[in-house]
Amino acid sequence: LYAGEDVGIPYFDLEVARLRFFGGTTNHWAGWCRPLEPQDFEARDWVPHSGWPIPYADYASYLGRAAERCQLKSYDFDFYKWLAGTGAKLDREAFAPLLPAFVPSLFWMSPPTRFGQEYRGALDRAANVKVLLNANVTAIDAVAAPGTVDSLAVASLDGKHFTVKPKVVVLAAGGIENARLLLASRGRFKDGLGNQNGLVGRYFADHIELTSGYILASAKRPAIFNLLNRYHASLTNNVSLDSTWEMQRENKILNMDFTLSRVASEAQTSDGFGALRRIGRAVSLGKWPKNFFSDVGTALGDIDKIISYGLSKIGKGDPDLFVMYNRCEVAPNPESSVSLGNAVDRLGMPQVKLNWQLTELDYRSIRTTQVVLAQILGQAGLGKVKIELAPVFEHWPDVLQGGYHHLGTTRMAADAKQGVVDTNCRVFGLENLYVAGSSVFPTTGRANPTFSILALALRLSDHLKRAWG
């Protein structure tokens, strides 16, 4: 039921990227939690379609409750306070050379909470909640005047069909399925619900997650890089190095952070090892590698370095070499979209066509951030950076991937000409239809979205209590 067609930048298979059972995709959530930042809510003149129609403080007021639901040990994301409590031999001064362009930031790690398991008992005990499993909404019917959802068509794979007559409806099916349901509900609205301006499914986004670039740390301050090691910290925390708002604004780029992974040998920076990595990445995704024969030739050309790497795996290896794991906000892009295809699933619903597209600004943001980092590390004597991305955008490297974060297809806006839902997450033109989830995000920020999804869902629940009792 989650299968679909990929027609844009190569993406994960859609039935793998999502889970369709109780608790949904939280059943394979890794647990990374961090809030969006105040600048993520700002309209930036160098980022088209940026800005949220609600203030950061409104969103932030729900972060404490979100942290509790995610079972976090703390709601305090102050990095230096956390660092002091670890007993590490580092303090604020150790990071001073990176300012004002970069700052370390903290992730709190959820256990991770499996929401379907953790909160099922509460739902079972609730007198005012009835959970229907294997009940798939296939269409939403609405009357035009006034705009109100009248009924939901529901079907199961064993052939059952029935109708729900709702008071109020909340779509919380994820960034792809929310758009799919609205587009497929064409009974009385030929273009689907909420799509009077053609915006449902537009602005699909996922964070760029790209392994590219190396840092060869000097002996001067290697402890900084050890702290940034992607899985170095405890099971409750991880640390990233973030570009600052001042650096983004000065260079007219997007929000970005990165973590590091220790590599065994400098041989891994060779072109041949990069070719092997591209082949391995494609195989892991079940795809035939692009430029396979060319990459094999490149790997053979560096066979001595690859053998050196293999030998270093047996021995101690080089402890001061790290590969950069880049995570980047992406620019809102109306050409990146979810639409309906011609194929249908077993319930008769049109399958989706996913057209993931990125912009030159996305590419330039990553490379510029790496260039600024290289200059700072070199001047401070902290290390050297090997930048793999070309100075001018030609194509995305084969190792490009998303973060399984489906955002932006029913974006929040101040008016219907700019988005699909209003500041209360209500679909424009329909009195009793709401959307929850990251599909309402106007911009993505750089933080993993689950924590913010939960904060906005709590905000929506408060609104529904006030508006509908």
mmCIF file with all atom_site columns, C-alpha atoms in Angstrom, residues 12 42 134 179 194 219 223 342 375 384 462:
data_model
loop_
_atom_site.group_PDB
_atom_site.id
_atom_site.type_symbol
_atom_site.label_atom_id
_atom_site.label_alt_id
_atom_site.label_comp_id
_atom_site.label_asym_id
_atom_site.label_entity_id
_atom_site.label_seq_id
_atom_site.pdbx_PDB_ins_code
_atom_site.Cartn_x
_atom_site.Cartn_y
_atom_site.Cartn_z
_atom_site.occupancy
_atom_site.B_iso_or_equiv
_atom_site.pdbx_formal_charge
_atom_site.auth_seq_id
_atom_site.auth_comp_id
_atom_site.auth_asym_id
_atom_site.auth_atom_id
_atom_site.pdbx_PDB_model_num
ATOM 1  C CA . PHE A 1 12  ? 14.591 5.294  -1.023  1.00 0.00 ? 12  PHE A CA 1
ATOM 2  C CA . GLU A 1 42  ? 12.538 33.801 9.836   1.00 0.00 ? 42  GLU A CA 1
ATOM 3  C CA . ASN A 1 134 ? -6.395 -2.290 9.315   1.00 0.00 ? 134 ASN A CA 1
ATOM 4  C CA . ALA A 1 179 ? -0.803 14.804 0.320   1.00 0.00 ? 179 ALA A CA 1
ATOM 5  C CA . GLY A 1 194 ? -7.275 21.948 -0.241  1.00 0.00 ? 194 GLY A CA 1
ATOM 6  C CA . ALA A 1 219 ? 47.683 16.922 17.293  1.00 0.00 ? 219 ALA A CA 1
ATOM 7  C CA . ALA A 1 223 ? 39.631 15.998 21.425  1.00 0.00 ? 223 ALA A CA 1
ATOM 8  C CA . ASN A 1 342 ? -1.792 6.001  -12.992 1.00 0.00 ? 342 ASN A CA 1
ATOM 9  C CA . GLN A 1 375 ? 39.793 28.180 6.426   1.00 0.00 ? 375 GLN A CA 1
ATOM 10 C CA . LYS A 1 384 ? 43.075 20.303 7.207   1.00 0.00 ? 384 LYS A CA 1
ATOM 11 C CA . ASP A 1 462 ? -4.847 22.189 22.349  1.00 0.00 ? 462 ASP A CA 1
#
